[in-house]
mmCIF file of C-alpha atoms in Angstrom:
data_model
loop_
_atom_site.group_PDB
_atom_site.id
_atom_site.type_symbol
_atom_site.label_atom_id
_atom_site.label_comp_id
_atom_site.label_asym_id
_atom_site.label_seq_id
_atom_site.Cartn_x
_atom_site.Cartn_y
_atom_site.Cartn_z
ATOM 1 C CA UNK A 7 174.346 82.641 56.143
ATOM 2 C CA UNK A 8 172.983 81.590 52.981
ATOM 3 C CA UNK A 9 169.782 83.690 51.623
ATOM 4 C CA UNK A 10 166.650 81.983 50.145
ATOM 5 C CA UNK A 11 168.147 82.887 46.567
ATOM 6 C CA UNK A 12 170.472 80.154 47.538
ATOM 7 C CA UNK A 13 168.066 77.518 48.444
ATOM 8 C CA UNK A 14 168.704 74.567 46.144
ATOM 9 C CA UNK A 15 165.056 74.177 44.868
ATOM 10 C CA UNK A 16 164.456 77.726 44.348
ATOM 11 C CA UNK A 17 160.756 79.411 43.962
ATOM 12 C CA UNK A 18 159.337 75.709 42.863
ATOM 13 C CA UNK A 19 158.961 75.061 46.819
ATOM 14 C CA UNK A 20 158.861 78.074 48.264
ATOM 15 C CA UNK A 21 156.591 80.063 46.504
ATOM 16 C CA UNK A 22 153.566 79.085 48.531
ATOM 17 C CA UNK A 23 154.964 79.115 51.643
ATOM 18 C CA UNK A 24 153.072 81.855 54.091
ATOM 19 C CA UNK A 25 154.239 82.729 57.161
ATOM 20 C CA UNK A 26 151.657 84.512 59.863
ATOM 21 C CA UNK A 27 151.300 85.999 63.497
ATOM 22 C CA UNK A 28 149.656 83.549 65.612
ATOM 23 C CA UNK A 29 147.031 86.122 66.651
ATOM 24 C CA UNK A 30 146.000 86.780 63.558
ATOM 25 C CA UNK A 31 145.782 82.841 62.399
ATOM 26 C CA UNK A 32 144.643 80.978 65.633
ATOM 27 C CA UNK A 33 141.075 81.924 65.025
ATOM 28 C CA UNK A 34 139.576 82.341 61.704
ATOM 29 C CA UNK A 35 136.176 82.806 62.584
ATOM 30 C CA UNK A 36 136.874 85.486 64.833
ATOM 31 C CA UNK A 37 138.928 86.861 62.252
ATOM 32 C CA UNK A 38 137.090 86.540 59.947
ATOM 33 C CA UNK A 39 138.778 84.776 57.530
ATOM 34 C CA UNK A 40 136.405 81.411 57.833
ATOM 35 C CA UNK A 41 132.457 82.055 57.773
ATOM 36 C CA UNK A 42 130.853 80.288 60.658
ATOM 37 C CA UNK A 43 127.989 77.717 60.038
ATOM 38 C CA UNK A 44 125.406 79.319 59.557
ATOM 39 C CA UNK A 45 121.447 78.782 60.990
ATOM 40 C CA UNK A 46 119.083 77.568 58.589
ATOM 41 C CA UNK A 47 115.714 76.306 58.716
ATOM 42 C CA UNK A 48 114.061 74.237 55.444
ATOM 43 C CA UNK A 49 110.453 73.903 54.591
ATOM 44 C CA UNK A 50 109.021 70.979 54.711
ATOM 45 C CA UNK A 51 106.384 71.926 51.772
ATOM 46 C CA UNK A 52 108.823 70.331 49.605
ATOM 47 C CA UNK A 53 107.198 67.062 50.375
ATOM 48 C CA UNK A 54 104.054 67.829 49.590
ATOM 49 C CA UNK A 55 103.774 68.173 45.868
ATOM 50 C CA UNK A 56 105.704 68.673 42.618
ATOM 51 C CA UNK A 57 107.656 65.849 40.816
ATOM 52 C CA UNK A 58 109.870 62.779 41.806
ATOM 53 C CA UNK A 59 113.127 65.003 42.308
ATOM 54 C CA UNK A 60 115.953 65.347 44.968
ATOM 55 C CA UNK A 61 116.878 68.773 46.753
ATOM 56 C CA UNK A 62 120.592 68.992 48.194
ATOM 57 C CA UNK A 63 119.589 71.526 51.675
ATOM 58 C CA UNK A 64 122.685 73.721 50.452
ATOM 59 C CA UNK A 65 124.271 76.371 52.557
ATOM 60 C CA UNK A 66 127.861 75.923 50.578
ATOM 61 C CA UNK A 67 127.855 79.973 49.386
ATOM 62 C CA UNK A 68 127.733 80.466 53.081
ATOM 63 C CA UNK A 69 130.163 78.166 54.355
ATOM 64 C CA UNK A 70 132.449 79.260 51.525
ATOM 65 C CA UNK A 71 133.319 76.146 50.124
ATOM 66 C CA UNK A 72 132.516 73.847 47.007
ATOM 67 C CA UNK A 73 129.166 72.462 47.739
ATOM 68 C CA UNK A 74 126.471 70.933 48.030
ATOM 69 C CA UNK A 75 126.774 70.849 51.608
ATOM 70 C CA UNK A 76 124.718 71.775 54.341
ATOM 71 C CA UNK A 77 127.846 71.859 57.071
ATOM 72 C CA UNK A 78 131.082 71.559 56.174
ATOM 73 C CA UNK A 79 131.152 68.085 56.512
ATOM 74 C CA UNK A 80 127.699 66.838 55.592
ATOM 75 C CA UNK A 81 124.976 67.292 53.311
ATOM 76 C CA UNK A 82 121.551 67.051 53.782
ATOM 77 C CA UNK A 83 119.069 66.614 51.045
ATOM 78 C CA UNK A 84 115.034 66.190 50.478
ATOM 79 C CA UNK A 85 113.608 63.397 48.331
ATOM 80 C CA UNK A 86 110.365 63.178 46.717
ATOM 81 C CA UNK A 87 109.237 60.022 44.834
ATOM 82 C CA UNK A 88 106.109 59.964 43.091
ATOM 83 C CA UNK A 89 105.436 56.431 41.305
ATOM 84 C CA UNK A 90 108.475 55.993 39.809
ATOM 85 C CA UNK A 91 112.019 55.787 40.518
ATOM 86 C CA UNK A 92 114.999 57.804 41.165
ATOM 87 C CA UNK A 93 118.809 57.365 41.521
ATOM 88 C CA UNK A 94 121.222 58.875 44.130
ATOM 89 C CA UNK A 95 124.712 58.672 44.558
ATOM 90 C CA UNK A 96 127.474 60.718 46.227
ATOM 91 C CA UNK A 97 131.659 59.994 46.738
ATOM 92 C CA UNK A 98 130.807 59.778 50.060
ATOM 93 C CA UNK A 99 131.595 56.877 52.931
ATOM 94 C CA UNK A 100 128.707 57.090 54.485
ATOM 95 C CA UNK A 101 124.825 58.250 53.483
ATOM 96 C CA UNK A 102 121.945 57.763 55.974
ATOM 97 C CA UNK A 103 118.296 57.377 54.646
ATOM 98 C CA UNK A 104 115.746 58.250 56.935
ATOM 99 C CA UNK A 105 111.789 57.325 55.270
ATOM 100 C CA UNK A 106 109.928 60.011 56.693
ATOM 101 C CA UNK A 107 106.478 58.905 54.366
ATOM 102 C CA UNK A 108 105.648 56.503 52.197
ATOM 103 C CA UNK A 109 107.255 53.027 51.236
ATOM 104 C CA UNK A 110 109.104 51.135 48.730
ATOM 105 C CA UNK A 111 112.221 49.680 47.887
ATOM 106 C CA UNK A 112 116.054 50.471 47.555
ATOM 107 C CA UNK A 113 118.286 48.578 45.004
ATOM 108 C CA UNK A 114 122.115 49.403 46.209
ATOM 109 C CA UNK A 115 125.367 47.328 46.780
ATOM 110 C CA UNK A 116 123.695 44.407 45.336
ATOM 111 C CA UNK A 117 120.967 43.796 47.452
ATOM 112 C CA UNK A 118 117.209 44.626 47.206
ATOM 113 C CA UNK A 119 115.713 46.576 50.752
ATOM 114 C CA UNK A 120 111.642 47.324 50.898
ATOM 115 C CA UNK A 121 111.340 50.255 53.643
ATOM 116 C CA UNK A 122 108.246 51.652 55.040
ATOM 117 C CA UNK A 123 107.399 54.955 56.665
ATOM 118 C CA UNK A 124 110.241 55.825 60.287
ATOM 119 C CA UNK A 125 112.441 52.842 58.485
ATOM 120 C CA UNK A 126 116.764 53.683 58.315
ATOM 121 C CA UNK A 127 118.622 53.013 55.612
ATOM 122 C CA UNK A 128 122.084 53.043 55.959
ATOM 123 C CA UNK A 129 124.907 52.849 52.749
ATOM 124 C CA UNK A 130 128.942 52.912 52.670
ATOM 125 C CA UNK A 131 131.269 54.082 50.473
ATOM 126 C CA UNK A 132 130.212 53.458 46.961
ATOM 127 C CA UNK A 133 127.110 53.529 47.301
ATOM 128 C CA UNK A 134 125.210 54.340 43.928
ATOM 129 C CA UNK A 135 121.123 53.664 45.017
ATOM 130 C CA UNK A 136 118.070 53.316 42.982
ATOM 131 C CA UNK A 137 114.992 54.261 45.024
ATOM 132 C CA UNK A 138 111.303 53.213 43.809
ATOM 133 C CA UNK A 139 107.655 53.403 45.014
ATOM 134 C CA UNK A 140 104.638 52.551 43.021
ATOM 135 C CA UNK A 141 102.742 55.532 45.204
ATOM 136 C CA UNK A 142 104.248 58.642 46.905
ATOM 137 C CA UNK A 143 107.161 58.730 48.930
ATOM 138 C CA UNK A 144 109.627 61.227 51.017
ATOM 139 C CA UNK A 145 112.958 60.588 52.304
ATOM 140 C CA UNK A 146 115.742 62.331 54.194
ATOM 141 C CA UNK A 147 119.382 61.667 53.020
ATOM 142 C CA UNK A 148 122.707 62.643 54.746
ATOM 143 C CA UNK A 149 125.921 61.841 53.587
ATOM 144 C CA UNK A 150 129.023 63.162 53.999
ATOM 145 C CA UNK A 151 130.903 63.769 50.874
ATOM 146 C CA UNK A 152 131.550 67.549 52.293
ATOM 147 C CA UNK A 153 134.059 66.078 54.110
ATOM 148 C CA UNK A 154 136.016 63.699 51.685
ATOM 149 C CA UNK A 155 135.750 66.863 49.045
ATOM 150 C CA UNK A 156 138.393 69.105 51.843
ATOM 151 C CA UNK A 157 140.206 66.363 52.829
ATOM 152 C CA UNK A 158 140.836 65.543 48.522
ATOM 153 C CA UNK A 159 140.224 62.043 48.925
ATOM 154 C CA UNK A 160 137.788 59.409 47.706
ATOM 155 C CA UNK A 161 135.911 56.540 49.469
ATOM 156 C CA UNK A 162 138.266 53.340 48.498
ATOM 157 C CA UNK A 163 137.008 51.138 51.265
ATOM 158 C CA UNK A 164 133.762 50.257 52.583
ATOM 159 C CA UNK A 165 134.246 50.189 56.644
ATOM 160 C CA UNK A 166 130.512 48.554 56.643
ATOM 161 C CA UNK A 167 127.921 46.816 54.865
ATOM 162 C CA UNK A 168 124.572 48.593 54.363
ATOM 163 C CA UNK A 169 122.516 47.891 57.286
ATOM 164 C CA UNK A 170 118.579 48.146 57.689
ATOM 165 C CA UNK A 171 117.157 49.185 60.961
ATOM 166 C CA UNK A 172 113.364 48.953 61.247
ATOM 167 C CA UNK A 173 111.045 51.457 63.087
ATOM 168 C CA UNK A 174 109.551 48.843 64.690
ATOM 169 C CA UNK A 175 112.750 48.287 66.899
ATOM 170 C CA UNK A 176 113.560 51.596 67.301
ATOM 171 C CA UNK A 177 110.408 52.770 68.449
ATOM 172 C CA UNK A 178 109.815 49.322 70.979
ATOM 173 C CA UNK A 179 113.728 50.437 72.474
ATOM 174 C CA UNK A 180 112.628 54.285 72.776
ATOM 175 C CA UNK A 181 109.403 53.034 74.312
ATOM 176 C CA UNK A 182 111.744 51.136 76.606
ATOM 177 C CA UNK A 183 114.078 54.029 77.411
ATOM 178 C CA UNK A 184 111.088 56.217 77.666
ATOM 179 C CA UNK A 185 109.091 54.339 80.761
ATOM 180 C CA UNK A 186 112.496 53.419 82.941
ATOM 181 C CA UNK A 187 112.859 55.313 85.929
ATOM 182 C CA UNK A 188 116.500 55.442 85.530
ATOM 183 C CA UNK A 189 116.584 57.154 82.068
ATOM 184 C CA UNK A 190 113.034 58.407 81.446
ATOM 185 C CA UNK A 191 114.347 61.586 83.040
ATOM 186 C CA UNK A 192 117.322 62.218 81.721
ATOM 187 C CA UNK A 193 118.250 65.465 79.494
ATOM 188 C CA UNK A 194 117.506 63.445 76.122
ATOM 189 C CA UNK A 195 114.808 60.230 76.079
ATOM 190 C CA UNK A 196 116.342 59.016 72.609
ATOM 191 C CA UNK A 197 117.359 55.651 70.815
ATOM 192 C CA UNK A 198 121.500 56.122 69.420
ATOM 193 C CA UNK A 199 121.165 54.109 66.154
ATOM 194 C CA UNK A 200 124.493 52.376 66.084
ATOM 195 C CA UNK A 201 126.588 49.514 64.084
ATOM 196 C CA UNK A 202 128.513 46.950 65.480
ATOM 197 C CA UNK A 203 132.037 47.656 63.221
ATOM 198 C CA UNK A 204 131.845 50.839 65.634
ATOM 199 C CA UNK A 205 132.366 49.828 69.108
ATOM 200 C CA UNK A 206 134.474 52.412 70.697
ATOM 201 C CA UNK A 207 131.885 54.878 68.930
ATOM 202 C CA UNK A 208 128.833 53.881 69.585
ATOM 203 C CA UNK A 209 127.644 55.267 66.433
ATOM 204 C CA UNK A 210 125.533 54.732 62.882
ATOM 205 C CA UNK A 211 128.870 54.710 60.774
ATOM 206 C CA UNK A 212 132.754 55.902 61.385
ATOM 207 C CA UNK A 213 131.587 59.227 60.976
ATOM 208 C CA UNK A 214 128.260 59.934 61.687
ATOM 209 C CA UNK A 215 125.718 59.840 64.707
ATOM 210 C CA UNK A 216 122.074 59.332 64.113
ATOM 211 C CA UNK A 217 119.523 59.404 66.763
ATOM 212 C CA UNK A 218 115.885 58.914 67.339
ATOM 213 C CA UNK A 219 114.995 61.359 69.868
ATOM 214 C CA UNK A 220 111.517 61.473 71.810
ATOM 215 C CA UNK A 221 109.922 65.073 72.882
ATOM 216 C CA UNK A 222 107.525 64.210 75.525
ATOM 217 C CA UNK A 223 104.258 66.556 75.555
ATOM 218 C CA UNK A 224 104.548 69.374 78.337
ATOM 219 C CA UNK A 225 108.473 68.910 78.278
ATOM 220 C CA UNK A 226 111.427 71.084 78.417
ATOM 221 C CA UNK A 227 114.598 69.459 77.138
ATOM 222 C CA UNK A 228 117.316 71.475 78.661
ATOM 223 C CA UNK A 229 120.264 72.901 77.326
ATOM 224 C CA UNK A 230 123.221 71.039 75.534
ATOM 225 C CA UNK A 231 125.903 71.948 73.459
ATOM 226 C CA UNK A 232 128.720 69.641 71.286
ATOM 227 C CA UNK A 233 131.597 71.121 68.328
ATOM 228 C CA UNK A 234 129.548 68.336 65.975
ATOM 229 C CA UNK A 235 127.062 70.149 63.189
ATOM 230 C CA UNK A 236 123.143 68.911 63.881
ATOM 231 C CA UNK A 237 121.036 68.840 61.299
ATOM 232 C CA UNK A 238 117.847 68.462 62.865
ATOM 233 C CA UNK A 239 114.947 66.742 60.966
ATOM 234 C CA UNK A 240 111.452 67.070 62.449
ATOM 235 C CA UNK A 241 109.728 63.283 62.172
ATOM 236 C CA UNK A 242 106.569 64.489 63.738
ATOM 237 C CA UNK A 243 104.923 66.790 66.198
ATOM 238 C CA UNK A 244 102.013 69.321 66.789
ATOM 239 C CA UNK A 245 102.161 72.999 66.893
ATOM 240 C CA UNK A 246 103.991 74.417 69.552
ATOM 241 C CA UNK A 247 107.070 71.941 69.410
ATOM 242 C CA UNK A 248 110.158 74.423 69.506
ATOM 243 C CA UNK A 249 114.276 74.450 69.851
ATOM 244 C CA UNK A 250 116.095 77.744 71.538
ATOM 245 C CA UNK A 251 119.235 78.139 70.329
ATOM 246 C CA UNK A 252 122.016 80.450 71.616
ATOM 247 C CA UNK A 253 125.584 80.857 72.482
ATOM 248 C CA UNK A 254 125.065 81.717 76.108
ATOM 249 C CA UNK A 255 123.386 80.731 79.423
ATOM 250 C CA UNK A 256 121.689 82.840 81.577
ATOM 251 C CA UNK A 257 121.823 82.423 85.483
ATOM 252 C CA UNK A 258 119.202 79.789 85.633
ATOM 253 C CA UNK A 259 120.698 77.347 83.276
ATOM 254 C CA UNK A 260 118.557 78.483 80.390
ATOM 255 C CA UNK A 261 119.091 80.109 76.840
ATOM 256 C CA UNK A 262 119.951 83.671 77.029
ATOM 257 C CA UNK A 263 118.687 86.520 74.046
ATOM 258 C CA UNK A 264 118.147 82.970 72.073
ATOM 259 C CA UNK A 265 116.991 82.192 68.664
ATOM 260 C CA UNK A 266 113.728 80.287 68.102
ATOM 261 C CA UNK A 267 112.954 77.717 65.729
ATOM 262 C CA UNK A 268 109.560 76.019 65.385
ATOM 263 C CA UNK A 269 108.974 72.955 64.633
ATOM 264 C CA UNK A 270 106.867 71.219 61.420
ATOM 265 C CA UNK A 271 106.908 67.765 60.406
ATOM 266 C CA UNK A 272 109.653 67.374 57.733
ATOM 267 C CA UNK A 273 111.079 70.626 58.527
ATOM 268 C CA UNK A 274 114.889 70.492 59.043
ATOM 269 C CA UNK A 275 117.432 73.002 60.590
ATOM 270 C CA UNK A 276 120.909 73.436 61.495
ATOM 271 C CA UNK A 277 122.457 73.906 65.146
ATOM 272 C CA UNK A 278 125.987 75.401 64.821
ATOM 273 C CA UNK A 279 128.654 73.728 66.432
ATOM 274 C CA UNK A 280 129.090 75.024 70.288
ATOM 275 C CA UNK A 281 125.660 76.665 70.734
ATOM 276 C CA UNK A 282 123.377 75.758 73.609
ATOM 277 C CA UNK A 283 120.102 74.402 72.114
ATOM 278 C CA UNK A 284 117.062 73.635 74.085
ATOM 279 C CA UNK A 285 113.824 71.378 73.251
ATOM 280 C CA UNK A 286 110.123 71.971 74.248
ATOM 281 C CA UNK A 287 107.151 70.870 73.769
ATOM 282 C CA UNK A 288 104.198 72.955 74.510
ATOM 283 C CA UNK A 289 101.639 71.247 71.886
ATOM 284 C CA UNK A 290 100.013 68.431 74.142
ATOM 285 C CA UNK A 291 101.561 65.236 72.358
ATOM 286 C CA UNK A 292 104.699 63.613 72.307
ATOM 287 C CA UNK A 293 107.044 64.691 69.129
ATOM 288 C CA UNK A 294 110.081 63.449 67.769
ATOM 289 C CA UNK A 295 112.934 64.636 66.086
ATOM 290 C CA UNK A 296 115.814 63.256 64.269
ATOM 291 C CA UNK A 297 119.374 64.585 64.564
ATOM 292 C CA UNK A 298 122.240 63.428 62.284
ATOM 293 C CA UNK A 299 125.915 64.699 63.296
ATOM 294 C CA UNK A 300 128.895 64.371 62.103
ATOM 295 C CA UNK A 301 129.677 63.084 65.800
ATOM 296 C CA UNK A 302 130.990 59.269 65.011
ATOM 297 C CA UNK A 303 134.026 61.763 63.775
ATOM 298 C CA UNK A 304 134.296 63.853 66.652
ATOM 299 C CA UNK A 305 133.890 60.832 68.982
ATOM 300 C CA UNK A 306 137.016 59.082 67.254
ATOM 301 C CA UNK A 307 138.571 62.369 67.499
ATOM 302 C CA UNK A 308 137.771 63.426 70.971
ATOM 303 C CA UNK A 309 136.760 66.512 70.285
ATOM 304 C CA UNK A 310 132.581 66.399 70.908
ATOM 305 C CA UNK A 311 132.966 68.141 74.033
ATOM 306 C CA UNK A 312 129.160 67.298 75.145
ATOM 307 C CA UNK A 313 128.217 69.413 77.938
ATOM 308 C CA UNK A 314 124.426 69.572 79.458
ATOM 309 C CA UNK A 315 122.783 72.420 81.216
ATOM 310 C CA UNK A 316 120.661 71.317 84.173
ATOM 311 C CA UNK A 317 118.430 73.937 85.438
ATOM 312 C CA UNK A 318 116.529 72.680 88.678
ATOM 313 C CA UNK A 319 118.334 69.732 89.205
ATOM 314 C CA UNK A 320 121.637 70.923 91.215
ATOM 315 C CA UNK A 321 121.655 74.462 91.470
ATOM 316 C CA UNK A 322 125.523 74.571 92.526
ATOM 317 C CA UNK A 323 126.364 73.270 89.268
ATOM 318 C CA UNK A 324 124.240 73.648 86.225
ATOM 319 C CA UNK A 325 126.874 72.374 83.403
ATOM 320 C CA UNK A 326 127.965 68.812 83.501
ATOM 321 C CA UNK A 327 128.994 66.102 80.976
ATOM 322 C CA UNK A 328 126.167 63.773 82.433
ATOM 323 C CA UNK A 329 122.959 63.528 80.371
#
């Protein structure tokens, strides 16, 4: 039998080949090899003063990989305008704009788009933006050039052209959603912002999900759980607006030893992928929240693995994949 010394392309091809027991590569969280995303909660004081200036929400030191990124396929970021202008851009096929205050205008991909406060805007692959506004204005941006960076590839194509959505729409199709008897009920009242290139997904581009989710006052959102990253952004609420978040159930269908995060308008925070999160509403209004996943992947993929708690509603089986 011939020994590697004989192998015609010597150490050139061979020399960073590994070879490993599959219990000690199958799981590289467990073994710690991987760090697992990590919770996170951002102020939303950022908004509130200081100069026209844009904050990546960066947990990259955490995740262990090059950032800015705020999972390890997205990042999140903060933007403050203050009567003037300023310029994003990321290698990146997607990029979400959410205006959580303010209004103004967006020059990008050759066209011209004046947003107001709860407006979307949504931008593909090279998408270099200038943003203005002649008073004071904050917005939410997720993109995901996390995910291009690891995969070492760069956004040649543009699967979509930028798209506008108005609040005005959203809100009148949440209102809708929110006063029929046959979803007002259900485990999320929410609006999924989607585009038509995307029919199979359902979702805002190829891979992301945005939605426009509704927190009724005196409401408890129960338990859900999906492998997507959320980075939850806070659009509005009083105090006493809350998520749980855990890994396990207890035997009523609820959170068990979970983690509490309360909500502030323009807060954001991070639900791991596979923990249960709950949402509730103790404050006496209605809230709502935004999530942004990197779910239009995982939908292609067929790995979101949704699954929904339903304490109260059919105590022989609290875990289902119907909302």
């Amino acid at each position: 039998m011939a020994g590697i010394e004989s192998f015609p392309n010597g150490d050139l091809l061979t020399s960073d080949a590994q070879y490993f027991d599959y219990s000690s590569a199958a799981n590289p969280i467990q073994q710690g090899i991987i760090p697992p995303v990590p919770y996170r909660t951002f102020s939303p004081a950022f908004f509130d003063g200081g100069p026209t200036r844009v904050q990546p929400l960066d947990v990259s030191e955490e995740l262990g990989i090059v950032g800015p990124a705020t999972s390890p396929a997205l990042c999140a970021n903060f933007i403050r305008i203050v009567r003037g202008s300023v310029m994003t851009s990321a290698e990146a096929t997607s990029q979400v704009f959410f205006v959580f205050r303010g209004n103004g205008r967006t020059d990008a991909c050759g066209e011209t788009i004046h947003w107001s406060q709860g407006d979307y805007l949504v931008l593909p692959a090279h998408g270099h933006a200038l943003h203005h506004s002649d008073g004071e204005a904050g917005l939410y941006w997720v993109h995901d050039a996390p995910l291009l960076r690891y995969l070492g590839a760069a956004p040649t194509v543009a699967r979509f052209k930028p798209t506008f959505y108005q609040h005005g729409k959203a809100q009148q199709k949440l209102n809708e959603i929110a006063t029929d008897p046959r979803t007002a009920n259900a485990n999320r009242v929410s609006v999924l912002l989607a585009n038509r290139n995307f029919p199979s997904t359902r979702t805002i581009t190829h891979t992301m999900w945005t939605m426009f989710g509704l927190l009724p006052k005196d409401a408890v959102q129960y338990p859900h759980r999906h492998e997507s990253v959320a980075l939850d952004f806070v659009i509005d609420c009083k105090p006493g607006c809350y998520t749980m978040i855990g890994t396990e159930l207890d035997e009523s269908g609820m959170i068990k030893n979970g983690r509490r995060e309360d909500w502030a308008p323009g807060a954001s925070f991070i639900t791991p992928p596979g923990y249960w999160h709950s949402h509730h509403n103790e404050s006496g209004e209605d809230a709502h929240v935004l999530p942004i996943q990197d779910a239009g992947l995982h939908t292609y993929l067929r790995t979101l693995e949704i699954m929904f708690s339903h304490p109260g509603h059919d105590r022989t089986a609290h875990i289902s994949q119907t909302p």
